[in-house]
PDB file of C-alpha atoms in Angstrom:
ATOM      1  CA  MET I   1     125.273 116.279 114.725  1.00 97.00           C
ATOM      2  CA  LYS I   2     122.501 117.745 112.531  1.00 98.00           C
ATOM      3  CA  LEU I   3     119.842 119.765 114.297  1.00 98.00           C
ATOM      4  CA  ILE I   4     116.500 121.370 113.436  1.00 98.00           C
ATOM      5  CA  MET I   5     115.025 124.122 115.583  1.00 98.00           C
ATOM      6  CA  ILE I   6     111.251 124.683 115.725  1.00 98.00           C
ATOM      7  CA  TYR I   7     110.096 128.254 116.403  1.00 98.00           C
ATOM      8  CA  ASP I   8     107.027 130.427 116.559  1.00 97.00           C
ATOM      9  CA  GLN I   9     106.760 133.667 114.612  1.00 96.00           C
ATOM     10  CA  ILE I  10     108.514 135.672 117.352  1.00 94.00           C
ATOM     11  CA  GLN I  11     111.555 133.472 117.845  1.00 94.00           C
ATOM     12  CA  SER I  12     111.994 133.129 114.131  1.00 95.00           C
ATOM     13  CA  GLY I  13     111.893 136.849 113.608  1.00 93.00           C
ATOM     14  CA  LEU I  14     109.098 136.503 111.039  1.00 93.00           C
ATOM     15  CA  GLY I  15     106.394 138.211 113.088  1.00 91.00           C
ATOM     16  CA  THR I  16     105.380 139.874 116.328  1.00 90.00           C
ATOM     17  CA  LYS I  17     103.038 138.751 119.028  1.00 89.00           C
ATOM     18  CA  ASP I  18     100.198 140.179 116.906  1.00 91.00           C
ATOM     19  CA  ASP I  19     101.327 138.365 113.699  1.00 91.00           C
ATOM     20  CA  THR I  20      99.898 134.985 114.777  1.00 94.00           C
ATOM     21  CA  MET I  21      98.936 133.648 111.290  1.00 96.00           C
ATOM     22  CA  VAL I  22     102.444 133.325 109.864  1.00 95.00           C
ATOM     23  CA  PRO I  23     102.288 130.228 107.594  1.00 96.00           C
ATOM     24  CA  LEU I  24     104.423 127.176 108.174  1.00 96.00           C
ATOM     25  CA  THR I  25     107.847 127.875 106.620  1.00 96.00           C
ATOM     26  CA  GLY I  26     111.484 126.998 106.992  1.00 95.00           C
ATOM     27  CA  LYS I  27     114.972 128.564 106.652  1.00 95.00           C
ATOM     28  CA  LYS I  28     118.086 126.496 105.850  1.00 95.00           C
ATOM     29  CA  GLU I  29     120.281 128.640 108.087  1.00 92.00           C
ATOM     30  CA  PRO I  30     120.363 129.408 111.759  1.00 94.00           C
ATOM     31  CA  ILE I  31     117.944 132.135 112.832  1.00 95.00           C
ATOM     32  CA  GLY I  32     116.657 133.329 116.241  1.00 93.00           C
ATOM     33  CA  PRO I  33     118.088 131.591 119.318  1.00 94.00           C
ATOM     34  CA  ALA I  34     120.136 129.255 117.053  1.00 95.00           C
ATOM     35  CA  ILE I  35     122.424 132.184 116.390  1.00 95.00           C
ATOM     36  CA  MET I  36     123.002 132.753 120.148  1.00 93.00           C
ATOM     37  CA  MET I  37     123.509 129.005 120.513  1.00 96.00           C
ATOM     38  CA  GLU I  38     126.450 128.796 118.014  1.00 96.00           C
ATOM     39  CA  PRO I  39     129.291 128.719 120.640  1.00 96.00           C
ATOM     40  CA  PHE I  40     127.549 125.919 122.543  1.00 97.00           C
ATOM     41  CA  LEU I  41     126.827 124.034 119.318  1.00 97.00           C
ATOM     42  CA  LYS I  42     130.530 124.161 118.424  1.00 97.00           C
ATOM     43  CA  GLN I  43     131.350 122.525 121.772  1.00 97.00           C
ATOM     44  CA  VAL I  44     129.167 119.524 120.929  1.00 97.00           C
ATOM     45  CA  ASP I  45     129.997 119.363 117.190  1.00 97.00           C
ATOM     46  CA  GLY I  46     126.448 120.417 116.266  1.00 97.00           C
ATOM     47  CA  HIS I  47     125.117 122.498 113.417  1.00 96.00           C
ATOM     48  CA  VAL I  48     121.622 123.703 112.592  1.00 98.00           C
ATOM     49  CA  ILE I  49     120.498 122.457 109.204  1.00 98.00           C
ATOM     50  CA  ALA I  50     117.084 124.125 109.273  1.00 98.00           C
ATOM     51  CA  CYS I  51     114.766 126.287 111.328  1.00 98.00           C
ATOM     52  CA  LEU I  52     111.057 125.468 110.946  1.00 98.00           C
ATOM     53  CA  CYS I  53     108.471 127.863 112.119  1.00 97.00           C
ATOM     54  CA  CYS I  54     104.835 129.035 112.045  1.00 96.00           C
ATOM     55  CA  GLY I  55     102.699 131.511 113.795  1.00 96.00           C
ATOM     56  CA  ASN I  56     100.965 130.583 117.039  1.00 95.00           C
ATOM     57  CA  GLY I  57      97.580 131.239 115.453  1.00 96.00           C
ATOM     58  CA  THR I  58      98.434 128.996 112.528  1.00 97.00           C
ATOM     59  CA  TYR I  59      99.354 126.193 114.974  1.00 97.00           C
ATOM     60  CA  LEU I  60      96.310 126.736 117.201  1.00 97.00           C
ATOM     61  CA  ALA I  61      93.931 126.696 114.239  1.00 97.00           C
ATOM     62  CA  ASP I  62      94.906 123.089 113.473  1.00 97.00           C
ATOM     63  CA  PRO I  63      97.517 121.631 115.869  1.00 98.00           C
ATOM     64  CA  GLU I  64      97.258 118.105 114.362  1.00 98.00           C
ATOM     65  CA  GLU I  65      97.834 119.268 110.794  1.00 98.00           C
ATOM     66  CA  VAL I  66     100.700 121.602 111.651  1.00 98.00           C
ATOM     67  CA  SER I  67     102.412 118.917 113.721  1.00 98.00           C
ATOM     68  CA  ARG I  68     101.961 116.338 110.910  1.00 98.00           C
ATOM     69  CA  LYS I  69     103.534 118.700 108.415  1.00 98.00           C
ATOM     70  CA  LEU I  70     106.431 119.495 110.804  1.00 98.00           C
ATOM     71  CA  CYS I  71     107.019 115.740 111.298  1.00 98.00           C
ATOM     72  CA  ALA I  72     107.021 115.289 107.494  1.00 98.00           C
ATOM     73  CA  MET I  73     109.612 118.052 107.109  1.00 97.00           C
ATOM     74  CA  VAL I  74     111.713 116.428 109.825  1.00 98.00           C
ATOM     75  CA  ASN I  75     111.465 113.081 108.019  1.00 97.00           C
ATOM     76  CA  LYS I  76     112.581 114.716 104.768  1.00 97.00           C
ATOM     77  CA  LEU I  77     115.537 116.548 106.338  1.00 97.00           C
ATOM     78  CA  GLN I  78     116.639 113.651 108.605  1.00 97.00           C
ATOM     79  CA  PRO I  79     118.260 115.513 111.509  1.00 98.00           C
ATOM     80  CA  ASP I  80     119.733 113.720 114.475  1.00 98.00           C
ATOM     81  CA  VAL I  81     117.878 115.912 116.986  1.00 98.00           C
ATOM     82  CA  VAL I  82     115.061 118.477 116.936  1.00 98.00           C
ATOM     83  CA  MET I  83     114.957 121.216 119.527  1.00 98.00           C
ATOM     84  CA  CYS I  84     111.455 122.659 119.971  1.00 98.00           C
ATOM     85  CA  GLY I  85     112.006 126.016 121.595  1.00 97.00           C
ATOM     86  CA  PRO I  86     113.177 127.719 123.677  1.00 97.00           C
ATOM     87  CA  ALA I  87     109.581 128.859 124.251  1.00 97.00           C
ATOM     88  CA  PHE I  88     110.471 130.975 127.303  1.00 97.00           C
ATOM     89  CA  ASN I  89     107.198 132.073 128.939  1.00 97.00           C
ATOM     90  CA  PHE I  90     105.099 132.171 125.717  1.00 96.00           C
ATOM     91  CA  ALA I  91     102.168 129.789 126.554  1.00 97.00           C
ATOM     92  CA  ASP I  92     100.924 129.066 123.010  1.00 96.00           C
ATOM     93  CA  TYR I  93     104.468 128.456 121.740  1.00 97.00           C
ATOM     94  CA  ALA I  94     105.244 126.204 124.762  1.00 98.00           C
ATOM     95  CA  GLN I  95     102.180 124.108 123.994  1.00 98.00           C
ATOM     96  CA  MET I  96     103.294 123.755 120.368  1.00 98.00           C
ATOM     97  CA  CYS I  97     106.834 122.799 121.402  1.00 98.00           C
ATOM     98  CA  ALA I  98     105.695 120.059 123.789  1.00 98.00           C
ATOM     99  CA  LYS I  99     103.179 118.520 121.351  1.00 98.00           C
ATOM    100  CA  VAL I 100     105.440 118.679 118.295  1.00 98.00           C
ATOM    101  CA  ALA I 101     108.360 117.165 120.240  1.00 98.00           C
ATOM    102  CA  CYS I 102     106.137 114.253 121.334  1.00 98.00           C
ATOM    103  CA  ASP I 103     104.897 113.748 117.784  1.00 98.00           C
ATOM    104  CA  ILE I 104     108.386 113.846 116.331  1.00 98.00           C
ATOM    105  CA  ASN I 105     109.573 111.193 118.830  1.00 98.00           C
ATOM    106  CA  ALA I 106     106.536 109.011 117.975  1.00 98.00           C
ATOM    107  CA  THR I 107     106.566 109.294 114.185  1.00 97.00           C
ATOM    108  CA  THR I 108     110.118 109.993 112.973  1.00 97.00           C
ATOM    109  CA  LYS I 109     113.637 108.603 113.496  1.00 96.00           C
ATOM    110  CA  ALA I 110     114.804 111.964 114.926  1.00 97.00           C
ATOM    111  CA  LYS I 111     114.921 112.538 118.681  1.00 98.00           C
ATOM    112  CA  ALA I 112     113.185 115.675 119.958  1.00 98.00           C
ATOM    113  CA  PHE I 113     112.795 117.641 123.174  1.00 98.00           C
ATOM    114  CA  ALA I 114     111.109 120.894 124.169  1.00 98.00           C
ATOM    115  CA  ALA I 115     112.464 123.906 126.165  1.00 98.00           C
ATOM    116  CA  MET I 116     110.435 126.449 128.156  1.00 98.00           C
ATOM    117  CA  SER I 117     110.226 128.397 131.369  1.00 98.00           C
ATOM    118  CA  VAL I 118     108.371 127.447 134.569  1.00 98.00           C
ATOM    119  CA  GLU I 119     105.554 129.917 133.772  1.00 98.00           C
ATOM    120  CA  ASN I 120     104.173 127.247 131.385  1.00 98.00           C
ATOM    121  CA  ALA I 121     103.080 125.055 134.360  1.00 98.00           C
ATOM    122  CA  ASP I 122     100.016 123.538 132.589  1.00 98.00           C
ATOM    123  CA  THR I 123     102.010 122.460 129.543  1.00 98.00           C
ATOM    124  CA  ILE I 124     104.878 121.194 131.676  1.00 98.00           C
ATOM    125  CA  ALA I 125     102.436 119.202 133.852  1.00 98.00           C
ATOM    126  CA  ALA I 126     100.759 117.714 130.760  1.00 98.00           C
ATOM    127  CA  TYR I 127     103.939 116.711 128.931  1.00 98.00           C
ATOM    128  CA  LYS I 128     106.855 116.303 131.386  1.00 97.00           C
ATOM    129  CA  ASP I 129     106.285 112.531 131.573  1.00 97.00           C
ATOM    130  CA  LYS I 130     105.988 112.211 127.809  1.00 97.00           C
ATOM    131  CA  VAL I 131     108.953 114.242 126.563  1.00 98.00           C
ATOM    132  CA  ALA I 132     112.048 115.847 128.023  1.00 98.00           C
ATOM    133  CA  ILE I 133     111.442 119.606 128.666  1.00 98.00           C
ATOM    134  CA  VAL I 134     114.583 121.639 129.342  1.00 98.00           C
ATOM    135  CA  GLU I 135     114.216 124.425 131.895  1.00 98.00           C
ATOM    136  CA  THR I 136     114.821 127.931 130.541  1.00 98.00           C
ATOM    137  CA  PRO I 137     114.349 131.347 132.030  1.00 97.00           C
ATOM    138  CA  LYS I 138     111.389 133.483 131.010  1.00 95.00           C
ATOM    139  CA  LYS I 139     112.034 135.994 128.187  1.00 92.00           C
ATOM    140  CA  GLY I 140     114.650 138.456 129.452  1.00 86.00           C
ATOM    141  CA  GLY I 141     115.350 136.327 132.501  1.00 87.00           C
ATOM    142  CA  LEU I 142     118.769 135.306 133.837  1.00 92.00           C
ATOM    143  CA  GLY I 143     120.326 132.015 132.944  1.00 94.00           C
ATOM    144  CA  LEU I 144     119.756 131.908 129.143  1.00 94.00           C
ATOM    145  CA  ASN I 145     123.283 130.861 128.323  1.00 95.00           C
ATOM    146  CA  ASP I 146     123.147 128.019 130.829  1.00 96.00           C
ATOM    147  CA  ALA I 147     119.814 126.867 129.306  1.00 97.00           C
ATOM    148  CA  LEU I 148     121.229 127.014 125.761  1.00 97.00           C
ATOM    149  CA  ARG I 149     124.290 125.069 126.820  1.00 97.00           C
ATOM    150  CA  ASN I 150     122.070 122.453 128.507  1.00 98.00           C
ATOM    151  CA  MET I 151     119.962 122.145 125.339  1.00 98.00           C
ATOM    152  CA  CYS I 152     123.118 121.471 123.312  1.00 98.00           C
ATOM    153  CA  THR I 153     124.487 118.991 125.853  1.00 98.00           C
ATOM    154  CA  LEU I 154     121.208 117.028 125.900  1.00 98.00           C
ATOM    155  CA  ALA I 155     121.026 117.108 122.059  1.00 98.00           C
ATOM    156  CA  ARG I 156     124.551 115.607 121.834  1.00 98.00           C
ATOM    157  CA  ALA I 157     123.648 112.808 124.268  1.00 98.00           C
ATOM    158  CA  LEU I 158     120.431 112.054 122.355  1.00 98.00           C
ATOM    159  CA  ALA I 159     122.313 112.026 119.040  1.00 98.00           C
ATOM    160  CA  ASP I 160     124.912 109.629 120.476  1.00 97.00           C
ATOM    161  CA  SER I 161     122.176 107.400 122.028  1.00 96.00           C
ATOM    162  CA  THR I 162     123.875 107.608 125.423  1.00 96.00           C
ATOM    163  CA  ASP I 163     121.993 107.324 128.647  1.00 96.00           C
ATOM    164  CA  THR I 164     120.308 110.699 129.238  1.00 97.00           C
ATOM    165  CA  THR I 165     118.846 109.917 132.650  1.00 96.00           C
ATOM    166  CA  LYS I 166     121.313 112.094 134.599  1.00 97.00           C
ATOM    167  CA  LEU I 167     121.105 114.973 132.091  1.00 97.00           C
ATOM    168  CA  ILE I 168     117.296 114.918 132.116  1.00 97.00           C
ATOM    169  CA  HIS I 169     117.288 114.916 135.932  1.00 97.00           C
ATOM    170  CA  GLU I 170     119.696 117.882 135.938  1.00 97.00           C
ATOM    171  CA  PHE I 171     118.291 120.030 133.041  1.00 98.00           C
ATOM    172  CA  CYS I 172     114.558 119.132 132.739  1.00 98.00           C
ATOM    173  CA  TYR I 173     111.339 119.402 134.642  1.00 98.00           C
ATOM    174  CA  LYS I 174     110.432 116.375 136.758  1.00 92.00           C
TER     175      LYS I 174
END
């Protein structure tokens, strides 16, 4: 299973919370949470083929254009699944994850979902009926390994086109 991860500047390691204008870029190796996810990816025969990222400010300056470009990159790379997040409790990043996951599902052959913590209540409320959003802890919270494992399990089911109803009920916001 081929995966793409979508990150903000913080999760990608390309910037801090103040470096919001990091341009849209990509890496062809696992970075950020994808590295922590490696043992769980092995369990589901998954590998990260690319990590795409941009700064929160870059996204917020033109969400439609950034999402369009991310979708074009996804079309070019042809992954099975795109994981947008984990956004933890970062509100701007969570908004980007939810919107981009929706747009990927609507405009590409790849299947996408978002992942974030409960602190992003407005984004969750706006998108939970449009795209699967995996529950994660806030940054530094307990349960990260479980959340990463759940993300990989859901990705495998999506890649296999199996019924994800039970997994979404168990792992995602309702």
